[in-house]
mmCIF file of C-alpha atoms in Angstrom:
data_model
loop_
_atom_site.group_PDB
_atom_site.id
_atom_site.type_symbol
_atom_site.label_atom_id
_atom_site.label_comp_id
_atom_site.label_asym_id
_atom_site.label_seq_id
_atom_site.Cartn_x
_atom_site.Cartn_y
_atom_site.Cartn_z
ATOM 1 C CA MET B 64 70.267 -20.149 49.741
ATOM 2 C CA ALA B 65 69.470 -19.021 46.076
ATOM 3 C CA THR B 66 70.631 -19.986 43.224
ATOM 4 C CA VAL B 67 70.661 -17.220 40.895
ATOM 5 C CA ARG B 68 68.635 -13.853 42.037
ATOM 6 C CA LEU B 69 67.471 -11.584 40.025
ATOM 7 C CA SER B 70 65.964 -8.144 40.641
ATOM 8 C CA PHE B 71 64.499 -5.617 38.034
ATOM 9 C CA SER B 72 62.636 -2.153 38.217
ATOM 10 C CA PRO B 73 58.898 -2.477 38.296
ATOM 11 C CA ALA B 74 58.571 -1.929 34.757
ATOM 12 C CA PRO B 75 56.650 -4.527 33.037
ATOM 13 C CA VAL B 76 59.126 -5.007 30.185
ATOM 14 C CA HIS B 77 61.202 -6.729 32.628
ATOM 15 C CA VAL B 78 58.514 -9.077 33.751
ATOM 16 C CA ARG B 79 59.482 -11.350 30.315
ATOM 17 C CA THR B 80 63.109 -11.034 31.371
ATOM 18 C CA ALA B 81 62.456 -12.716 34.370
ATOM 19 C CA ARG B 82 59.967 -15.563 32.954
ATOM 20 C CA LEU B 83 62.831 -16.116 30.999
ATOM 21 C CA VAL B 84 65.513 -16.299 33.393
ATOM 22 C CA GLY B 85 63.062 -18.261 35.462
ATOM 23 C CA VAL B 86 62.504 -21.187 32.857
ATOM 24 C CA ALA B 87 66.235 -21.217 32.246
ATOM 25 C CA VAL B 88 66.945 -21.788 35.668
ATOM 26 C CA ALA B 89 64.185 -24.426 36.201
ATOM 27 C CA ARG B 90 65.523 -26.112 33.048
ATOM 28 C CA ARG B 91 68.943 -26.705 34.604
ATOM 29 C CA ALA B 92 67.097 -27.506 37.790
ATOM 30 C CA GLY B 93 65.299 -30.935 36.257
ATOM 31 C CA VAL B 94 61.797 -29.787 36.583
ATOM 32 C CA ALA B 95 60.084 -31.998 33.575
ATOM 33 C CA GLU B 96 59.909 -30.542 30.273
ATOM 34 C CA GLU B 97 55.964 -30.772 30.478
ATOM 35 C CA LEU B 98 56.036 -28.408 33.692
ATOM 36 C CA LEU B 99 58.001 -25.631 31.973
ATOM 37 C CA ASP B 100 54.759 -23.952 30.440
ATOM 38 C CA GLU B 101 53.332 -23.755 33.606
ATOM 39 C CA VAL B 102 56.451 -22.355 35.536
ATOM 40 C CA ARG B 103 56.720 -19.559 32.564
ATOM 41 C CA LEU B 104 53.041 -18.941 33.157
ATOM 42 C CA ALA B 105 53.413 -18.771 37.273
ATOM 43 C CA ILE B 106 56.688 -16.460 37.495
ATOM 44 C CA GLY B 107 54.998 -14.056 34.746
ATOM 45 C CA GLU B 108 51.908 -14.440 36.888
ATOM 46 C CA ALA B 109 53.950 -13.386 39.845
ATOM 47 C CA CYS B 110 55.921 -10.598 38.684
ATOM 48 C CA THR B 111 53.361 -8.910 37.097
ATOM 49 C CA ARG B 112 51.475 -8.861 40.559
ATOM 50 C CA ALA B 113 54.527 -7.131 42.164
ATOM 51 C CA VAL B 114 54.871 -5.028 39.333
ATOM 52 C CA ALA B 115 50.802 -3.858 39.512
ATOM 53 C CA LEU B 116 51.385 -3.594 43.219
ATOM 54 C CA HIS B 117 54.822 -1.210 43.376
ATOM 55 C CA ASN B 118 52.942 1.041 40.230
ATOM 56 C CA GLN B 119 49.847 1.308 42.770
ATOM 57 C CA TYR B 120 51.675 2.348 45.564
ATOM 58 C CA ASN B 121 54.425 4.159 43.651
ATOM 59 C CA LEU B 122 57.174 2.577 44.747
ATOM 60 C CA PRO B 123 60.555 2.340 42.418
ATOM 61 C CA ASP B 124 61.715 -0.286 44.741
ATOM 62 C CA LEU B 125 63.409 -3.365 43.077
ATOM 63 C CA VAL B 126 61.083 -6.746 42.502
ATOM 64 C CA THR B 127 63.216 -9.752 43.453
ATOM 65 C CA VAL B 128 62.835 -12.824 41.881
ATOM 66 C CA GLU B 129 64.904 -15.509 43.545
ATOM 67 C CA MET B 130 65.518 -18.926 42.089
ATOM 68 C CA SER B 131 66.441 -22.536 44.044
ATOM 69 C CA ASP B 132 67.359 -25.720 43.302
ATOM 70 C CA SER B 133 68.420 -27.282 46.569
ATOM 71 C CA ASP B 134 65.937 -30.345 47.216
ATOM 72 C CA SER B 135 63.215 -28.926 44.420
ATOM 73 C CA TYR B 136 62.899 -25.676 42.284
ATOM 74 C CA SER B 137 61.634 -23.193 44.035
ATOM 75 C CA VAL B 138 60.747 -19.517 43.593
ATOM 76 C CA ARG B 139 60.244 -16.695 45.282
ATOM 77 C CA VAL B 140 59.187 -13.617 44.004
ATOM 78 C CA ILE B 141 59.292 -10.516 46.523
ATOM 79 C CA ASP B 142 57.538 -6.986 46.068
ATOM 80 C CA HIS B 143 57.520 -4.293 49.085
ATOM 81 C CA ALA B 144 54.007 -3.246 48.574
ATOM 82 C CA PRO B 145 51.893 -2.366 51.978
ATOM 83 C CA ILE B 146 50.844 -5.927 53.219
ATOM 84 C CA GLU B 147 46.896 -4.796 53.034
ATOM 85 C CA ALA B 148 47.402 -4.888 49.199
ATOM 86 C CA SER B 149 47.926 -8.538 49.537
ATOM 87 C CA VAL B 150 44.495 -9.128 51.114
ATOM 88 C CA GLY B 151 41.734 -10.045 48.326
ATOM 89 C CA LEU B 152 43.297 -12.594 46.431
ATOM 90 C CA ALA B 153 40.693 -14.720 45.555
ATOM 91 C CA LYS B 154 39.123 -16.424 42.623
ATOM 92 C CA LEU B 155 36.202 -14.861 40.542
ATOM 93 C CA PRO B 156 33.076 -17.138 40.055
ATOM 94 C CA PRO B 157 32.411 -17.469 36.141
ATOM 95 C CA ASP B 158 29.395 -15.557 36.289
ATOM 96 C CA GLU B 159 31.275 -12.447 37.771
ATOM 97 C CA LEU B 160 34.067 -12.610 35.161
ATOM 98 C CA ALA B 161 32.184 -10.514 32.760
ATOM 99 C CA ASP B 162 30.119 -8.956 34.856
ATOM 100 C CA GLU B 163 30.091 -4.589 33.758
ATOM 101 C CA SER B 164 30.652 -3.745 36.884
ATOM 102 C CA LEU B 165 34.087 -5.831 37.258
ATOM 103 C CA THR B 166 37.024 -3.040 36.882
ATOM 104 C CA ASP B 167 40.084 -4.522 34.659
ATOM 105 C CA GLU B 168 42.565 -4.323 37.394
ATOM 106 C CA ALA B 169 39.912 -6.571 39.575
ATOM 107 C CA LEU B 170 39.610 -9.002 36.969
ATOM 108 C CA THR B 171 43.071 -9.302 35.923
ATOM 109 C CA THR B 172 44.051 -9.905 39.741
ATOM 110 C CA GLY B 173 41.302 -12.195 40.438
ATOM 111 C CA VAL B 174 42.239 -14.424 37.149
ATOM 112 C CA GLY B 175 45.933 -14.000 37.618
ATOM 113 C CA PHE B 176 45.272 -14.880 41.110
ATOM 114 C CA ALA B 177 43.302 -18.287 39.500
ATOM 115 C CA LEU B 178 46.447 -19.289 37.439
ATOM 116 C CA LEU B 179 48.858 -19.695 40.213
ATOM 117 C CA ALA B 180 46.133 -21.830 42.282
ATOM 118 C CA GLY B 181 45.674 -23.882 38.850
ATOM 119 C CA PHE B 182 49.268 -24.274 38.051
ATOM 120 C CA VAL B 183 51.374 -24.183 40.980
ATOM 121 C CA ASP B 184 50.439 -27.129 43.195
ATOM 122 C CA ASP B 185 52.857 -25.863 46.089
ATOM 123 C CA LEU B 186 52.133 -22.295 46.540
ATOM 124 C CA GLN B 187 51.929 -20.161 49.034
ATOM 125 C CA VAL B 188 51.640 -15.719 49.544
ATOM 126 C CA ARG B 189 53.216 -14.348 53.282
ATOM 127 C CA PRO B 190 54.119 -11.520 54.339
ATOM 128 C CA VAL B 191 57.725 -10.794 53.787
ATOM 129 C CA GLU B 192 60.115 -11.287 57.499
ATOM 130 C CA ASP B 193 61.781 -7.544 57.332
ATOM 131 C CA GLY B 194 59.463 -4.484 56.297
ATOM 132 C CA PRO B 195 56.339 -4.132 53.976
ATOM 133 C CA GLY B 196 55.617 -6.529 51.315
ATOM 134 C CA THR B 197 54.678 -9.921 49.842
ATOM 135 C CA GLU B 198 56.531 -12.830 48.857
ATOM 136 C CA VAL B 199 54.886 -15.413 46.561
ATOM 137 C CA ARG B 200 56.747 -18.577 47.081
ATOM 138 C CA MET B 201 56.389 -21.370 44.368
ATOM 139 C CA VAL B 202 57.887 -25.279 44.402
ATOM 140 C CA TRP B 203 58.175 -27.730 41.914
ATOM 141 C CA PRO B 204 59.283 -31.141 41.872
ATOM 142 C CA VAL B 205 62.553 -31.737 40.280
ATOM 143 C CA ARG B 206 63.819 -35.121 38.403
ATOM 144 C CA ARG B 207 67.681 -35.476 39.334
ATOM 145 C CA ARG B 208 69.230 -36.196 42.379
ATOM 146 C CA MET S 85 58.400 -13.086 20.340
ATOM 147 C CA GLU S 86 56.970 -9.903 19.829
ATOM 148 C CA LEU S 87 53.705 -9.414 19.605
ATOM 149 C CA SER S 88 51.867 -9.044 15.954
ATOM 150 C CA LEU S 89 48.637 -7.863 15.025
ATOM 151 C CA ALA S 90 46.867 -8.455 11.821
ATOM 152 C CA THR S 91 43.327 -7.753 10.598
ATOM 153 C CA ARG S 92 41.542 -9.102 7.423
ATOM 154 C CA THR S 93 37.876 -9.248 6.968
ATOM 155 C CA VAL S 94 35.933 -12.456 6.290
ATOM 156 C CA ASP S 95 32.065 -11.764 5.265
ATOM 157 C CA GLU S 96 30.576 -9.546 7.804
ATOM 158 C CA HIS S 97 33.841 -10.433 10.541
ATOM 159 C CA THR S 98 36.523 -8.405 11.215
ATOM 160 C CA VAL S 99 39.284 -11.336 12.398
ATOM 161 C CA LEU S 100 42.420 -10.307 14.462
ATOM 162 C CA GLU S 101 44.845 -12.322 13.734
ATOM 163 C CA VAL S 102 47.336 -12.022 17.046
ATOM 164 C CA GLY S 103 50.790 -13.442 17.271
ATOM 165 C CA GLY S 104 53.461 -13.915 19.785
ATOM 166 C CA GLU S 105 53.570 -13.259 23.498
ATOM 167 C CA VAL S 106 50.795 -11.097 24.830
ATOM 168 C CA ASP S 107 51.536 -10.205 28.473
ATOM 169 C CA VAL S 108 51.763 -7.172 30.699
ATOM 170 C CA TYR S 109 53.917 -5.248 28.502
ATOM 171 C CA THR S 110 52.357 -6.269 25.064
ATOM 172 C CA ALA S 111 49.110 -6.400 26.156
ATOM 173 C CA PRO S 112 48.229 -2.307 25.913
ATOM 174 C CA ARG S 113 48.865 -2.833 22.115
ATOM 175 C CA LEU S 114 46.317 -5.312 21.785
ATOM 176 C CA ARG S 115 44.157 -3.256 24.214
ATOM 177 C CA GLU S 116 44.551 -0.145 21.830
ATOM 178 C CA ARG S 117 43.708 -2.452 18.389
ATOM 179 C CA LEU S 118 40.532 -4.139 19.620
ATOM 180 C CA VAL S 119 39.177 -0.275 21.257
ATOM 181 C CA GLU S 120 40.022 1.034 17.851
ATOM 182 C CA LEU S 121 38.066 -1.860 15.593
ATOM 183 C CA VAL S 122 35.069 -1.194 17.997
ATOM 184 C CA ASP S 123 35.408 2.491 17.720
ATOM 185 C CA SER S 124 35.155 2.266 13.951
ATOM 186 C CA GLY S 125 32.166 0.492 14.126
ATOM 187 C CA VAL S 126 32.745 -3.082 13.790
ATOM 188 C CA ARG S 127 30.241 -5.165 15.002
ATOM 189 C CA SER S 128 31.661 -8.343 14.697
ATOM 190 C CA VAL S 129 35.374 -9.698 15.766
ATOM 191 C CA VAL S 130 36.921 -12.963 15.678
ATOM 192 C CA VAL S 131 40.364 -13.005 17.833
ATOM 193 C CA ASP S 132 42.468 -15.622 16.009
ATOM 194 C CA LEU S 133 45.202 -16.901 19.190
ATOM 195 C CA GLY S 134 46.489 -19.341 16.527
ATOM 196 C CA GLY S 135 49.935 -17.554 16.580
ATOM 197 C CA VAL S 136 49.944 -17.053 20.227
ATOM 198 C CA GLU S 137 53.036 -18.687 22.431
ATOM 199 C CA PHE S 138 51.973 -16.719 25.290
ATOM 200 C CA LEU S 139 48.821 -15.244 27.322
ATOM 201 C CA ASP S 140 48.965 -14.063 30.932
ATOM 202 C CA SER S 141 46.302 -12.674 32.951
ATOM 203 C CA THR S 142 46.916 -9.363 31.977
ATOM 204 C CA GLY S 143 45.974 -10.602 28.177
ATOM 205 C CA LEU S 144 42.692 -12.250 29.146
ATOM 206 C CA GLY S 145 41.778 -8.833 30.799
ATOM 207 C CA VAL S 146 41.869 -7.181 27.675
ATOM 208 C CA LEU S 147 40.009 -9.898 25.534
ATOM 209 C CA VAL S 148 37.421 -9.637 28.338
ATOM 210 C CA GLY S 149 37.243 -5.864 28.048
ATOM 211 C CA ALA S 150 36.723 -6.310 24.091
ATOM 212 C CA MET S 151 34.005 -8.614 24.572
ATOM 213 C CA LYS S 152 32.067 -6.224 27.055
ATOM 214 C CA ARG S 153 32.607 -3.076 24.533
ATOM 215 C CA LEU S 154 31.432 -5.213 22.196
ATOM 216 C CA ARG S 155 28.123 -6.555 24.103
ATOM 217 C CA VAL S 156 27.391 -3.186 24.859
ATOM 218 C CA ALA S 157 27.283 -1.859 21.375
ATOM 219 C CA ASN S 158 24.985 -5.197 20.582
ATOM 220 C CA GLY S 159 27.949 -6.533 18.607
ATOM 221 C CA ARG S 160 29.820 -10.221 18.664
ATOM 222 C CA PHE S 161 33.190 -11.288 20.269
ATOM 223 C CA SER S 162 34.705 -15.049 19.482
ATOM 224 C CA LEU S 163 37.695 -16.147 19.402
ATOM 225 C CA VAL S 164 39.880 -19.153 17.863
ATOM 226 C CA CYS S 165 42.196 -21.278 19.577
ATOM 227 C CA SER S 166 42.975 -24.747 19.084
ATOM 228 C CA LYS S 167 46.325 -25.266 21.341
ATOM 229 C CA GLU S 168 45.745 -27.335 24.549
ATOM 230 C CA SER S 169 48.200 -25.110 26.388
ATOM 231 C CA LEU S 170 46.095 -21.944 25.781
ATOM 232 C CA LEU S 171 42.892 -23.702 26.599
ATOM 233 C CA LYS S 172 43.573 -24.696 29.568
ATOM 234 C CA ILE S 173 44.500 -21.039 30.580
ATOM 235 C CA PHE S 174 41.086 -20.670 29.727
ATOM 236 C CA ARG S 175 39.595 -23.646 31.157
ATOM 237 C CA ILE S 176 41.196 -22.683 34.986
ATOM 238 C CA THR S 177 40.087 -19.252 35.157
ATOM 239 C CA ALA S 178 36.555 -20.736 33.741
ATOM 240 C CA LEU S 179 37.231 -17.935 30.787
ATOM 241 C CA ASP S 180 36.292 -20.958 28.100
ATOM 242 C CA GLN S 181 32.376 -20.312 30.337
ATOM 243 C CA VAL S 182 32.537 -16.491 29.248
ATOM 244 C CA PHE S 183 33.816 -16.950 25.650
ATOM 245 C CA PRO S 184 32.650 -18.229 22.903
ATOM 246 C CA ILE S 185 35.795 -20.097 21.637
ATOM 247 C CA TYR S 186 36.117 -22.230 18.445
ATOM 248 C CA PRO S 187 38.502 -24.439 16.769
ATOM 249 C CA THR S 188 39.009 -22.666 13.673
ATOM 250 C CA ILE S 189 37.929 -19.360 11.995
ATOM 251 C CA GLU S 190 35.530 -20.852 9.450
ATOM 252 C CA ALA S 191 33.617 -22.156 12.578
ATOM 253 C CA ALA S 192 33.634 -19.163 14.183
ATOM 254 C CA THR S 193 32.196 -16.897 10.656
ATOM 255 C CA ARG S 194 29.920 -19.595 10.363
ATOM 256 C CA ASP S 195 28.305 -19.461 13.384
ATOM 257 C CA SER S 196 26.956 -16.221 13.479
ATOM 258 C CA ASP S 197 24.636 -16.874 16.622
ATOM 259 C CA GLY S 198 27.837 -16.475 19.222
ATOM 260 C CA SER S 199 27.310 -20.017 20.577
ATOM 261 C CA ALA S 200 30.543 -21.716 20.229
ATOM 262 C CA THR S 201 30.233 -25.558 19.479
ATOM 263 C CA SER S 202 33.427 -26.761 20.411
#
């Protein structure tokens, strides 16, 4: 069960709010101080991805962020874009990053996934159980308990 | 903290000092400023990330876009960054192999051939 649940309209301005809330809950949950920058970045990347997908498909639906501190600190970022949009999450090799033919969107998506994969040891991307959409689930250890 | 942008000239280089948070909301302003600089004829841009507190994939995409734009114009693009938290982001994304990254503005403007030594 979520400790804190946040839903926001898919606008870039709200991603910062999600980051701030995510880090505040992480700190309270007992995530190590030295991991908080990574938590901030990862939640931001997952939310940015969700906002981009909703905008790409003209979906006004809310993006949901659920934070739970039961045994560890887990964050689920849930979008409602078609599942096929999630396919293609791939880390780009260095020689392709500055390639002229690579679009800005493809570059940002590839770099965003590289950051998620690089900063989150326990990362899962899977379809939501009901309806279209994808859930990005990230887990960090906590110190207390 | 909101995005802050300020430009100054060092020899033939234009230094863009960036501060605050560069993310999906603020990155378009950074993109606009960089496009303005290139369109106005600037051919050597040094982006100083010393005041940046947060940088995400959108911001990185803007920096790559500016570098490509300058490359087409036979210009030079480099970054100044000494914060370990940001350098780690460049390493993880392999963008440290794409951008010339210098520890100081002096080093960036001194190395006129664009090959970072940091």
